[in-house]
CSV table of C-alpha atoms and ligand atoms in Angstrom, one decimal:
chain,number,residue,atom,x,y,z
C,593,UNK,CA,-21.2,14.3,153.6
C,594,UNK,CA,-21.8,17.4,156.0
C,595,UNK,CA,-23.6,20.0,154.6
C,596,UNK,CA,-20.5,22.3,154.7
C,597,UNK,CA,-18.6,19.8,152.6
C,598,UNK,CA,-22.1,19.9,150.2
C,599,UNK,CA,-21.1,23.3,149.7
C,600,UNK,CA,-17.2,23.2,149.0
C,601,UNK,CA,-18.2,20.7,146.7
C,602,UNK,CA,-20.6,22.7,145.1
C,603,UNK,CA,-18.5,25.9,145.1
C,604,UNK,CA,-15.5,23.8,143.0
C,605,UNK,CA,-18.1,22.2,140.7
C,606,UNK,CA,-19.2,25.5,139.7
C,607,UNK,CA,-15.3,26.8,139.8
C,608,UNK,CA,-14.4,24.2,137.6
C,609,UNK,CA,-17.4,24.4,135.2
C,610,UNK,CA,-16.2,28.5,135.0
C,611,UNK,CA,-12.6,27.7,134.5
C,612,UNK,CA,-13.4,24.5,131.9
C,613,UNK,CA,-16.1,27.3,130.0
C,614,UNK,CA,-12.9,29.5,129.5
C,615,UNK,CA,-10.5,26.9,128.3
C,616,UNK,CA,-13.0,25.8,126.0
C,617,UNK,CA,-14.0,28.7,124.5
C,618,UNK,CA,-10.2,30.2,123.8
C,619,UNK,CA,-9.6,26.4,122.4
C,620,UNK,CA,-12.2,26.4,120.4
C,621,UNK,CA,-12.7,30.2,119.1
C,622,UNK,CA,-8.6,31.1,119.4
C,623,UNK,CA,-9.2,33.0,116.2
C,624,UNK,CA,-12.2,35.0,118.0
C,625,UNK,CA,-9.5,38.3,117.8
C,626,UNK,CA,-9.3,37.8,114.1
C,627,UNK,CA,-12.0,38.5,111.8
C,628,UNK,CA,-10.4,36.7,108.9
C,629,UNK,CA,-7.9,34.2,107.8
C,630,UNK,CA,-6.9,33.5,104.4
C,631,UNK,CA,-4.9,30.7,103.2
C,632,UNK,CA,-3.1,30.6,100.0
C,633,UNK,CA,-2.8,27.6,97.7
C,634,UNK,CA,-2.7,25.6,94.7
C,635,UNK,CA,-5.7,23.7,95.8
C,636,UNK,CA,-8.2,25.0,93.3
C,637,UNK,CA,-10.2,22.0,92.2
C,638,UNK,CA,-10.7,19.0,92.0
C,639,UNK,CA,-9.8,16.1,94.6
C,640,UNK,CA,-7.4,19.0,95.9
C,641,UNK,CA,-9.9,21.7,97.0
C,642,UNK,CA,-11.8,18.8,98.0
C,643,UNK,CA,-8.9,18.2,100.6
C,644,UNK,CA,-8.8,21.8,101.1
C,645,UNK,CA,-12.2,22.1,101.9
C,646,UNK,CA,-12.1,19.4,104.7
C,647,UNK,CA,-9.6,21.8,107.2
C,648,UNK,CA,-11.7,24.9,106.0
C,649,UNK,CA,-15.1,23.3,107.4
C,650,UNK,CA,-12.8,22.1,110.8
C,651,UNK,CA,-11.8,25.9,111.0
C,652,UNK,CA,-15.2,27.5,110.6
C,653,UNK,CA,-16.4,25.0,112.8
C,654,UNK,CA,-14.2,25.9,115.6
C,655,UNK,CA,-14.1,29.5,114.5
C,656,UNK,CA,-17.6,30.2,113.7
C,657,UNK,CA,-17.0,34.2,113.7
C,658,UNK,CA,-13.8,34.4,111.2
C,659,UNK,CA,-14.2,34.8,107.9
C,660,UNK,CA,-12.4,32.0,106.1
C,661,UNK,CA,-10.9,33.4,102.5
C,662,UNK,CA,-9.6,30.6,100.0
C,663,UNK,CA,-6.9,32.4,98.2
C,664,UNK,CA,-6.2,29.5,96.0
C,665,UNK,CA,-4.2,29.9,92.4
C,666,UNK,CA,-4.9,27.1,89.8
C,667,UNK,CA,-1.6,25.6,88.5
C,668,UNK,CA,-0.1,22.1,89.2
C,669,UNK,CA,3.1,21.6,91.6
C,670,UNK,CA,2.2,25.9,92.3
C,671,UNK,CA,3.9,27.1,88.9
C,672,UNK,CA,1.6,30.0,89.1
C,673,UNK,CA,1.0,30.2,92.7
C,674,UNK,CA,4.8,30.1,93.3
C,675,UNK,CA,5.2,33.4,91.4
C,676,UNK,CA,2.2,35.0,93.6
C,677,UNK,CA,3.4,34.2,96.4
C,678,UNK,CA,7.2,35.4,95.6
C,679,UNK,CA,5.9,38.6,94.8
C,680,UNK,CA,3.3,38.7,97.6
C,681,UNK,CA,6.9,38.1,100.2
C,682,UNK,CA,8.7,40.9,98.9
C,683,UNK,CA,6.1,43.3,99.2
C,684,UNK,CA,5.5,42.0,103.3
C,685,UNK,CA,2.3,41.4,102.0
C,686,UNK,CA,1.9,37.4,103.2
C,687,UNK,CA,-1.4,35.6,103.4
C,688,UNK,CA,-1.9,34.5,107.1
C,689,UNK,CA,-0.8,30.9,105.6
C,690,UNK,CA,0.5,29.2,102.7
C,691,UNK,CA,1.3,25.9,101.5
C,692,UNK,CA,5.0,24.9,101.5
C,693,UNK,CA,7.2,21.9,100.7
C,694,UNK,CA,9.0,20.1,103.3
C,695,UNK,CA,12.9,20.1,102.5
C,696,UNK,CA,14.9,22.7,100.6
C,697,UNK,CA,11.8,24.5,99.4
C,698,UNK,CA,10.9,25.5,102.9
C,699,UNK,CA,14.3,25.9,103.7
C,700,UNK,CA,14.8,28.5,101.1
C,701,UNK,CA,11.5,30.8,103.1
C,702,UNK,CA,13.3,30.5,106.5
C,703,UNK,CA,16.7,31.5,104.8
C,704,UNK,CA,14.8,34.6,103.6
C,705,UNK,CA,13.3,35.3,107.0
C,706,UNK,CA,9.8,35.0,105.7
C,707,UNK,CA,8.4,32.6,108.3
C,708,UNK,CA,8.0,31.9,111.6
C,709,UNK,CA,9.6,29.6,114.2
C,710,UNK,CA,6.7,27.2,115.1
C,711,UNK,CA,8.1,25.1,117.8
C,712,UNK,CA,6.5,26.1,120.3
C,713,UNK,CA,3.3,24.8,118.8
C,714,UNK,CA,5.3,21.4,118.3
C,715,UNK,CA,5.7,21.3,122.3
C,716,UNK,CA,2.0,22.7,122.6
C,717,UNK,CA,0.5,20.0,120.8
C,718,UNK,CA,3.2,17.1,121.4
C,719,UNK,CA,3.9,16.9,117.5
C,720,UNK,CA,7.5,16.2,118.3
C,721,UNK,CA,6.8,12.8,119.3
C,722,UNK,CA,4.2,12.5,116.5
C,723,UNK,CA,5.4,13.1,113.2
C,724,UNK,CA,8.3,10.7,112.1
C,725,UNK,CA,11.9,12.6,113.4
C,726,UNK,CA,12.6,12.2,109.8
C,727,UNK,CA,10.2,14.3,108.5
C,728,UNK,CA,10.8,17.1,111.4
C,729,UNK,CA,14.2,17.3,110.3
C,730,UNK,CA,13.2,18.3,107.0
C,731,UNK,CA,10.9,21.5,108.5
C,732,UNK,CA,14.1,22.6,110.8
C,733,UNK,CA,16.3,24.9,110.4
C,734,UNK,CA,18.8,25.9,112.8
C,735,UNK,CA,17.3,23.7,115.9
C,736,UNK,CA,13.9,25.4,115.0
C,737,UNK,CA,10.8,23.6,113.2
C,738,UNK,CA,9.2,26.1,110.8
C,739,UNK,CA,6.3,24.5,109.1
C,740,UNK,CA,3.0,21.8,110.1
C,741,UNK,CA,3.1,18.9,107.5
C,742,UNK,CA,-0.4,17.9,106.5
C,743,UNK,CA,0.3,14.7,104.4
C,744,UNK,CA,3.4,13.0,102.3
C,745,UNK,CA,2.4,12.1,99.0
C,746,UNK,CA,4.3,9.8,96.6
C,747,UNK,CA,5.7,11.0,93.3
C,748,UNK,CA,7.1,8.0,91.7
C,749,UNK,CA,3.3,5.9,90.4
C,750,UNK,CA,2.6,4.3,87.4
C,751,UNK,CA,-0.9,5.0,86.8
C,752,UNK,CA,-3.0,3.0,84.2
C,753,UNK,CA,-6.2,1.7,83.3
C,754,UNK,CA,-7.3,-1.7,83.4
C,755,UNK,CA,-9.7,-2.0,80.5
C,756,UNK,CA,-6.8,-0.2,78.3
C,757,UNK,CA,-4.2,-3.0,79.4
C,758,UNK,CA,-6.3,-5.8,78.4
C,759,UNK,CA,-6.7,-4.1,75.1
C,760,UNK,CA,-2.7,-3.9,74.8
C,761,UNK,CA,-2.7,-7.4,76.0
C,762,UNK,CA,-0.3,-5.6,79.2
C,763,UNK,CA,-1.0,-8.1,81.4
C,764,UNK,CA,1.4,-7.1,84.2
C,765,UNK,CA,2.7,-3.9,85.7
C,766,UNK,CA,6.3,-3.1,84.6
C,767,UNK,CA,8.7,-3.1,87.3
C,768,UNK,CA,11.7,-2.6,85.6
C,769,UNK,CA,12.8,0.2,82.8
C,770,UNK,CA,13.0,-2.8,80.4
C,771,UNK,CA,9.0,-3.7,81.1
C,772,UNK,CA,8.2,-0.6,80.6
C,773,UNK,CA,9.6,0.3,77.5
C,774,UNK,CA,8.0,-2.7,76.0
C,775,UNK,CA,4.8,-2.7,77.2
C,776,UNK,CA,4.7,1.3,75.8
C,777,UNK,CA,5.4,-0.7,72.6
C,778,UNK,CA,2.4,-2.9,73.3
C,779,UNK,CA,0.3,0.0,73.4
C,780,UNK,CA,1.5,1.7,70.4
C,781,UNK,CA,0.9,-1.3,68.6
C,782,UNK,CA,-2.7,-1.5,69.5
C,783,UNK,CA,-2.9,2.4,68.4
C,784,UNK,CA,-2.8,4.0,71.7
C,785,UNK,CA,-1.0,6.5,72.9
C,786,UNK,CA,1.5,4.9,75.3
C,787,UNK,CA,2.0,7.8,77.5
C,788,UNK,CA,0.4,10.7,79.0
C,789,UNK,CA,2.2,13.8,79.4
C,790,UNK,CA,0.9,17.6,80.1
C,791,UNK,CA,3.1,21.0,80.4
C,792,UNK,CA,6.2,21.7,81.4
C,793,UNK,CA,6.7,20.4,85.2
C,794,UNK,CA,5.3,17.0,84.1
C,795,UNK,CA,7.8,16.6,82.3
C,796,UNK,CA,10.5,17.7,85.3
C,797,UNK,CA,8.5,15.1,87.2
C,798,UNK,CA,8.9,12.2,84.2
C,799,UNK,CA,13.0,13.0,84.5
C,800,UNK,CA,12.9,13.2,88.0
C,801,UNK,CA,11.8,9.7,88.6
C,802,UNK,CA,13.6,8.7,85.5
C,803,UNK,CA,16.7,9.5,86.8
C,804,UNK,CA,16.3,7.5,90.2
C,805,UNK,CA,14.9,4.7,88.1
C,806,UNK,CA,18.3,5.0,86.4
C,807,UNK,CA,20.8,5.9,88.7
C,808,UNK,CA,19.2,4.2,91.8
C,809,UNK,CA,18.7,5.9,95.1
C,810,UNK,CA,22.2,6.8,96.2
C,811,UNK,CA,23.4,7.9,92.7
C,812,UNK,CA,19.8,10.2,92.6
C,813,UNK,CA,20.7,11.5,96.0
C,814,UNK,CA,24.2,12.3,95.6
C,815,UNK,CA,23.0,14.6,92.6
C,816,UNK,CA,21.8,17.1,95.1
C,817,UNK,CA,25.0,16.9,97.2
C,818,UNK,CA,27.6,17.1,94.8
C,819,UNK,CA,28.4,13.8,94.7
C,820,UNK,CA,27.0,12.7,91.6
C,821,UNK,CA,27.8,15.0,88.5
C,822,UNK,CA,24.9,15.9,86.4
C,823,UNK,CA,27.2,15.5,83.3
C,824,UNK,CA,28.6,12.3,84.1
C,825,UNK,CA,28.2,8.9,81.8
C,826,UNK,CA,25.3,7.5,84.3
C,827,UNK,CA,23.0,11.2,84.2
C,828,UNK,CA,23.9,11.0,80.7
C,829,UNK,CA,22.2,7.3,80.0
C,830,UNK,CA,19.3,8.2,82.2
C,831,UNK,CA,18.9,11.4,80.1
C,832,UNK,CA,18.6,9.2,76.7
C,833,UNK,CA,16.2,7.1,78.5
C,834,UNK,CA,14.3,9.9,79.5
C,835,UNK,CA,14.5,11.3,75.8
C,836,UNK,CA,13.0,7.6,74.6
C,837,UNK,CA,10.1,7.7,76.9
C,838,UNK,CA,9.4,11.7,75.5
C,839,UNK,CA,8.9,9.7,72.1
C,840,UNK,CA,5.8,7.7,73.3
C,841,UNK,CA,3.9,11.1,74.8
C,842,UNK,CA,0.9,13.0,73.2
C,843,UNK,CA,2.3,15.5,71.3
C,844,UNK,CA,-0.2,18.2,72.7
C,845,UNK,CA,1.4,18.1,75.9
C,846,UNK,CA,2.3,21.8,76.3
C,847,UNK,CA,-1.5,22.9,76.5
C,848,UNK,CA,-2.3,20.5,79.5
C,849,UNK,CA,-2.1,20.4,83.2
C,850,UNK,CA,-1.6,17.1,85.0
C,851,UNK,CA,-5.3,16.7,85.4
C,852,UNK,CA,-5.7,16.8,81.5
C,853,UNK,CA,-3.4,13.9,80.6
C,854,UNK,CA,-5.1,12.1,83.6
C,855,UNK,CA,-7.6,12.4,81.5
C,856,UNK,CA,-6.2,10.1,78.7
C,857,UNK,CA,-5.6,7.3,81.3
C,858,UNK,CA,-9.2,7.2,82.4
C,859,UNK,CA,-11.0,8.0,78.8
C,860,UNK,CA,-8.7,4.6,77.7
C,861,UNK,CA,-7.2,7.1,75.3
C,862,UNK,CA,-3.1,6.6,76.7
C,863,UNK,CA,-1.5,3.9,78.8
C,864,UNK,CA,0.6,5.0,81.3
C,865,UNK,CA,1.0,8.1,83.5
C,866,UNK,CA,3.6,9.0,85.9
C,867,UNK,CA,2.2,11.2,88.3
C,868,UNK,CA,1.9,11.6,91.9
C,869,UNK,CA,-0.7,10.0,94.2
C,870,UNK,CA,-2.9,13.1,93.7
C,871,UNK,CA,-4.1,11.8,90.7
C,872,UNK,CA,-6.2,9.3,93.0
C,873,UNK,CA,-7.8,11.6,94.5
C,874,UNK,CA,-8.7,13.7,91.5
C,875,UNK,CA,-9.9,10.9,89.9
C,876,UNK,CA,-12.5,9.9,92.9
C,877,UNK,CA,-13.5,13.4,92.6
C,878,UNK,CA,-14.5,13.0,89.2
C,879,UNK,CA,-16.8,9.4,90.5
C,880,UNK,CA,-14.2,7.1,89.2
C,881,UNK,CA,-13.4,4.1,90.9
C,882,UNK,CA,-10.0,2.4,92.1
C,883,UNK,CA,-9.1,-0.6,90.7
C,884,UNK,CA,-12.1,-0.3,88.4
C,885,UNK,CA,-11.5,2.6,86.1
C,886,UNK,CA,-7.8,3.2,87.4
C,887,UNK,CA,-4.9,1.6,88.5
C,888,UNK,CA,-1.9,1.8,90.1
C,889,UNK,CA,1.9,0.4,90.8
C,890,UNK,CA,4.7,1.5,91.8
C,891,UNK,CA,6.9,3.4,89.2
C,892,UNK,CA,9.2,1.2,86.8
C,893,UNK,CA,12.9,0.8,88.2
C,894,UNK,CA,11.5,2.3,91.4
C,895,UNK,CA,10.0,-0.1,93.1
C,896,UNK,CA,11.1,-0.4,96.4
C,897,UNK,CA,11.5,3.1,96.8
C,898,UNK,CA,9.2,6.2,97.8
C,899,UNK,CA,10.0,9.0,96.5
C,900,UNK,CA,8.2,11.3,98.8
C,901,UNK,CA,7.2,14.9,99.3
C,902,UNK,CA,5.4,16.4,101.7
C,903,UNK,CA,2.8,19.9,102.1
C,904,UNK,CA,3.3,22.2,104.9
C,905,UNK,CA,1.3,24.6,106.2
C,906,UNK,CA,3.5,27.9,107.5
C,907,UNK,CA,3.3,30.9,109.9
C,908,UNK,CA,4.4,34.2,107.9
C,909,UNK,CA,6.6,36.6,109.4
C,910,UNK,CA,3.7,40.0,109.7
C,911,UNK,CA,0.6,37.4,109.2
C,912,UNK,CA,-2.4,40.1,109.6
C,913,UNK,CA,-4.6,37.4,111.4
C,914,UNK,CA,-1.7,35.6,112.9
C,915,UNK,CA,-4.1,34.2,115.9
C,916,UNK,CA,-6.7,32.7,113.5
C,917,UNK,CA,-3.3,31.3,111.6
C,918,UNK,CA,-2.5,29.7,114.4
C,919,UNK,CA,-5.8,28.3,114.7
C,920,UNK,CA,-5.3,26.7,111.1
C,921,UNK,CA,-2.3,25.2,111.8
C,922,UNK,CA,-3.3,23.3,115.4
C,923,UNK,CA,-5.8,22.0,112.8
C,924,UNK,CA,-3.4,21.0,110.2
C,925,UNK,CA,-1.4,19.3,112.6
C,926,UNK,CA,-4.1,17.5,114.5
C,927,UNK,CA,-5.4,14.2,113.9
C,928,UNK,CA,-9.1,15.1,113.0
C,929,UNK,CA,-7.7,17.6,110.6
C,930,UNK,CA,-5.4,15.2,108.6
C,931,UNK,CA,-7.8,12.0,109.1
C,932,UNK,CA,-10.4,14.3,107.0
C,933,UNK,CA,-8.0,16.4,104.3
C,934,UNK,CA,-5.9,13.0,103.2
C,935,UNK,CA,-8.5,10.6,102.1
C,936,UNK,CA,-10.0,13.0,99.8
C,937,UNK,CA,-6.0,14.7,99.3
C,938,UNK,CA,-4.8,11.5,97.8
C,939,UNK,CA,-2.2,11.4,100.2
C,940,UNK,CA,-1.6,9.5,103.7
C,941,UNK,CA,-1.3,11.7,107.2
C,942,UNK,CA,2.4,13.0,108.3
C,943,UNK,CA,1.4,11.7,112.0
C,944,UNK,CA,2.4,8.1,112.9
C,945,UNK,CA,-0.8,7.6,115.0
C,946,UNK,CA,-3.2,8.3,111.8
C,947,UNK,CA,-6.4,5.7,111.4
C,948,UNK,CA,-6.3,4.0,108.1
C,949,UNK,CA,-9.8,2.9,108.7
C,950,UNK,CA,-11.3,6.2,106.3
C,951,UNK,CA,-8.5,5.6,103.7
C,952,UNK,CA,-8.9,3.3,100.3
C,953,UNK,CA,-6.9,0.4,99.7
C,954,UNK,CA,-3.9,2.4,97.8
C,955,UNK,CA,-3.5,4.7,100.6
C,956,UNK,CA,-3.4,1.8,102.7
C,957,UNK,CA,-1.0,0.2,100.7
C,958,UNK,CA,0.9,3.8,100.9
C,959,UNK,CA,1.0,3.5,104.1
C,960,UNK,CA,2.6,0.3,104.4
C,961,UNK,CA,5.3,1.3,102.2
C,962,UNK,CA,6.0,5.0,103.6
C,963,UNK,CA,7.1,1.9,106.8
C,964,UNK,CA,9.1,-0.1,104.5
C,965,UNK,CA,10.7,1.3,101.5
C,966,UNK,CA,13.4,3.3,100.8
C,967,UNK,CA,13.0,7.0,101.2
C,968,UNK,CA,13.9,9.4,98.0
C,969,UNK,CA,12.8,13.0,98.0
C,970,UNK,CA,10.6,14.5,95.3
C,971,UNK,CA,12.8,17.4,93.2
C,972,UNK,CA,10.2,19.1,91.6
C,973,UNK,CA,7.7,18.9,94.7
C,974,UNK,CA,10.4,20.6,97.2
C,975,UNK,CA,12.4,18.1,98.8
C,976,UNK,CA,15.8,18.3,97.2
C,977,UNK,CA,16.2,22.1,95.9
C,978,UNK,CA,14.7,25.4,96.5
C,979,UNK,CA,13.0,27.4,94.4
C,980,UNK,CA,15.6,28.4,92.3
C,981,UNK,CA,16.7,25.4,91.6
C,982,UNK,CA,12.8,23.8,91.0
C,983,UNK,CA,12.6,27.2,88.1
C,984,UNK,CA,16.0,26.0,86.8
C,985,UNK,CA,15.2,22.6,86.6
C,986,UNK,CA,11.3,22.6,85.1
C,987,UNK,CA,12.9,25.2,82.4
C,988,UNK,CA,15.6,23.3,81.5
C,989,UNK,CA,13.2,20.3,81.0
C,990,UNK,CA,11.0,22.3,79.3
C,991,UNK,CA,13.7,23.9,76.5
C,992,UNK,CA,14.7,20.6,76.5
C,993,UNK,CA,11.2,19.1,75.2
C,994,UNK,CA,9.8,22.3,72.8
C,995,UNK,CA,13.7,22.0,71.3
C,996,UNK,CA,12.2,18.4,70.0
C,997,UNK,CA,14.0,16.4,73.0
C,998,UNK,CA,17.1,16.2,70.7
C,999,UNK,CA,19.9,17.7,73.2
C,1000,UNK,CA,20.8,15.5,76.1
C,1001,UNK,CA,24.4,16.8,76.3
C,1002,UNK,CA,22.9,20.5,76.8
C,1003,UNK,CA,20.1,19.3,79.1
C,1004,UNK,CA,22.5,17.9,81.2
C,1005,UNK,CA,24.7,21.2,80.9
C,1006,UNK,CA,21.7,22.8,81.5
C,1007,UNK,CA,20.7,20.6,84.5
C,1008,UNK,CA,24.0,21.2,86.1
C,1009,UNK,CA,23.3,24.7,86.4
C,1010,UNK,CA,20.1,24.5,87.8
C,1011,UNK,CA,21.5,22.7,90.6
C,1012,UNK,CA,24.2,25.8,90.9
C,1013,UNK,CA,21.3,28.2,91.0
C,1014,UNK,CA,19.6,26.2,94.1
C,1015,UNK,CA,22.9,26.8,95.7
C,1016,UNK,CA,23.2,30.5,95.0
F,2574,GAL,C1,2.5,19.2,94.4
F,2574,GAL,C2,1.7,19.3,95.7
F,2574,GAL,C3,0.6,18.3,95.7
F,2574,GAL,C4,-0.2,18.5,94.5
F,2574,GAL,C5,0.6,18.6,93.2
F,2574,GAL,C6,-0.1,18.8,91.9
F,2574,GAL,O1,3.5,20.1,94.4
F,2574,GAL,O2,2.6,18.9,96.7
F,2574,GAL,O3,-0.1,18.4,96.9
F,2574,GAL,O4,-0.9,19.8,94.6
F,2574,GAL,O5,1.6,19.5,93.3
F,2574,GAL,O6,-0.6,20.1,91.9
């Protein structure tokens, strides 16, 4: 090489190093504008701030000069945080993100011009080839995609504990209504409680995959079209089951969040919980062990089936530190991001090129199925009504259960409305 040619070389070395410095440091400090971000929640403990925590150490690590403020409210499925947030909305006061169920639920923001349109951070980052066309569907409104999914967790598990079924003499997992109802009879006989219930949106959850174990996926899905009436004979027989399994809960359940009665499964005081796969992950967090101090199937009559949700991460419509939001949601999406929040979540990544390597052997199996099975969406998590109708629905449940579980024919009245008020 001539000398001259030494020295173009050189010059377009030292141009690219300049022009690869700049790139670099607007990827990795995009929130460098912003001298906060602060992400709302229900992610206060537990194996779900331990999820949490796993995109807030990515963010401070690629924005080191932003102040990262966890504004997370404790409450299962975001009963409490719900209400915060609402209020938070009206008052165009939003955090710079907050958490957000893929389906109606996030629908019902959009409708309400709270968010922004985020797809051109879908074409940015090639997330439109990446998560399942499926699930984008559920985050668009209108030919516009409005939300990042982190993860799709499955509602409909049977969670029990092996030492606990031995004692019952359970010695296989129920797959059918029928096994189910007479292995809670096992337990009872062996004086324990047969199942574990906590406050009010547990029990939503309970009827929710009680009425697809019922009704069966098409039946369950026309109930949030109109094609299936809630006060039909076929609602009606999934509502007396629903009403029998009530019979076999602690009676305490009122005073307890989900992570309570996960409690009873794991202290061998209850037999079987239905809960979503969060309780994994919370269990982990507390030095349990799968397999060994918990276990899992899929949920009686449901087998087969996933009945999925799935948390999103959103861009408000007058986010203060909408750069550093931005910021958190290229996270969110990414692969690092998810590969880190899930395993500890309980839950499997939303992107189709996710490495099960760091996940345990349920999540694996999750992952397998989330391919295979039939897919349901979750009612109370999001999927299949807005907010109004998730209110309408837990409190129905919930006058329902403190009125002594005696009234199907008004649940089901009650029920019907519900679905009314997600319309309204
Ligand atoms: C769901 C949420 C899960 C988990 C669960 C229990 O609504 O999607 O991530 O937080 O509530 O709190």
């Amino acid at each position: 090489m001539r000398k001259s040619s030494y020295r173009l070389a050189a010059a377009l070395a030292a141009v690219a190093l300049v022009v690869a410095g700049c790139s670099s440091s607007s990827k990795t400090d995009t929130a460098a504008a912003d001298k906060s971000l602060e992400i709302f929640t229900w992610w206060s403990a537990g194996g779900e701030a331990a999820g949490l925590a796993e995109l807030e150490n990515q963010f401070k690590a690629a924005n080191p000069n932003t102040e990262y403020i966890n504004a997370s409210i404790a409450g299962g499925a975001g009963v409490n945080a719900k209400a915060v947030l609402t209020s938070r909305l009206e008052a165009n006061d939003p955090p710079d993100s907050f958490q957000a169920h893929a389906g109606m639920e996030l629908d019902g923001y959009v409708k309400s011009g709270k968010l922004e349109d985020l797809t051109f951070l879908y074409k940015e980052q090639g997330w439109d080839t990446i998560f399942p066309a499926d699930l984008i569907k559920t985050l668009t409104v209108d030919g516009k995609i409005y939300s990042v999914p982190v993860n799709i967790h499955r509602a409909n598990v049977l969670w029990s504990n092996p030492a606990t079924n031995a004692k019952a003499g359970v010695a296989k997992d129920p797959a059918t209504l029928d096994e189910f109802f007479a292995n809670l009879e096992k337990f009872k006989k062996a004086g324990i409680q047969p199942l574990a219930l906590a406050t009010e949106w547990t029990q939503a959850h309970l009827m929710d995959w009680m009425l697809l174990a019922t009704l069966g996926p098409d039946a369950f899905n026309g109930l949030f079209d109109g094609t299936t009436s809630w006060t039909s004979p076929e609602v009606a027989k999934a509502l007396k089951n629903f009403q029998k399994a009530l019979g076999y809960a602690n009676k305490d359940a009122q005073n307890l969040d989900w992570p309570d009665a996960g409690k009873l499964i794991t202290s061998g005081k209850a037999g079987y919980f239905i809960m979503g796969d969060w309780a994994s992950a919370q269990w982990q967090s507390e030095g349990l062990v799968l397999d060994t101090d918990y276990t899992w199937a899929p949920a009686p009559g449901t087998v087969g089936i996933y009945q999925w949700l799935s948390d999103s991460f959103t861009l408000p419509v007058g986010a203060k530190d909408r750069n550093a939001a931005i910021s958190w949601l290229t996270i969110c999406g990414s692969k690092d991001g998810q590969d880190a929040f899930n395993p500890k979540k309980g839950s499997i990544s939303a992107r189709t090129d996710s490495d099960p390597a760091g996940y345990d052997n349920y999540l694996k199996a999750a992952m397998e199925s989330w391919k295979v099975d039939r897919l349901v969406g979750s009612t109370v998590h999001g999927v299949n009504g807005n907010n109004a109708l998730m209110a309408a629905y837990n409190s129905a449940v919930g006058k329902f259960y403190t009125g002594g579980f005696k009234d199907t024919a008004g649940l089901a009245t009650d029920l019907a409305a519900a679905y009314e008020a997600g319309k309204a």
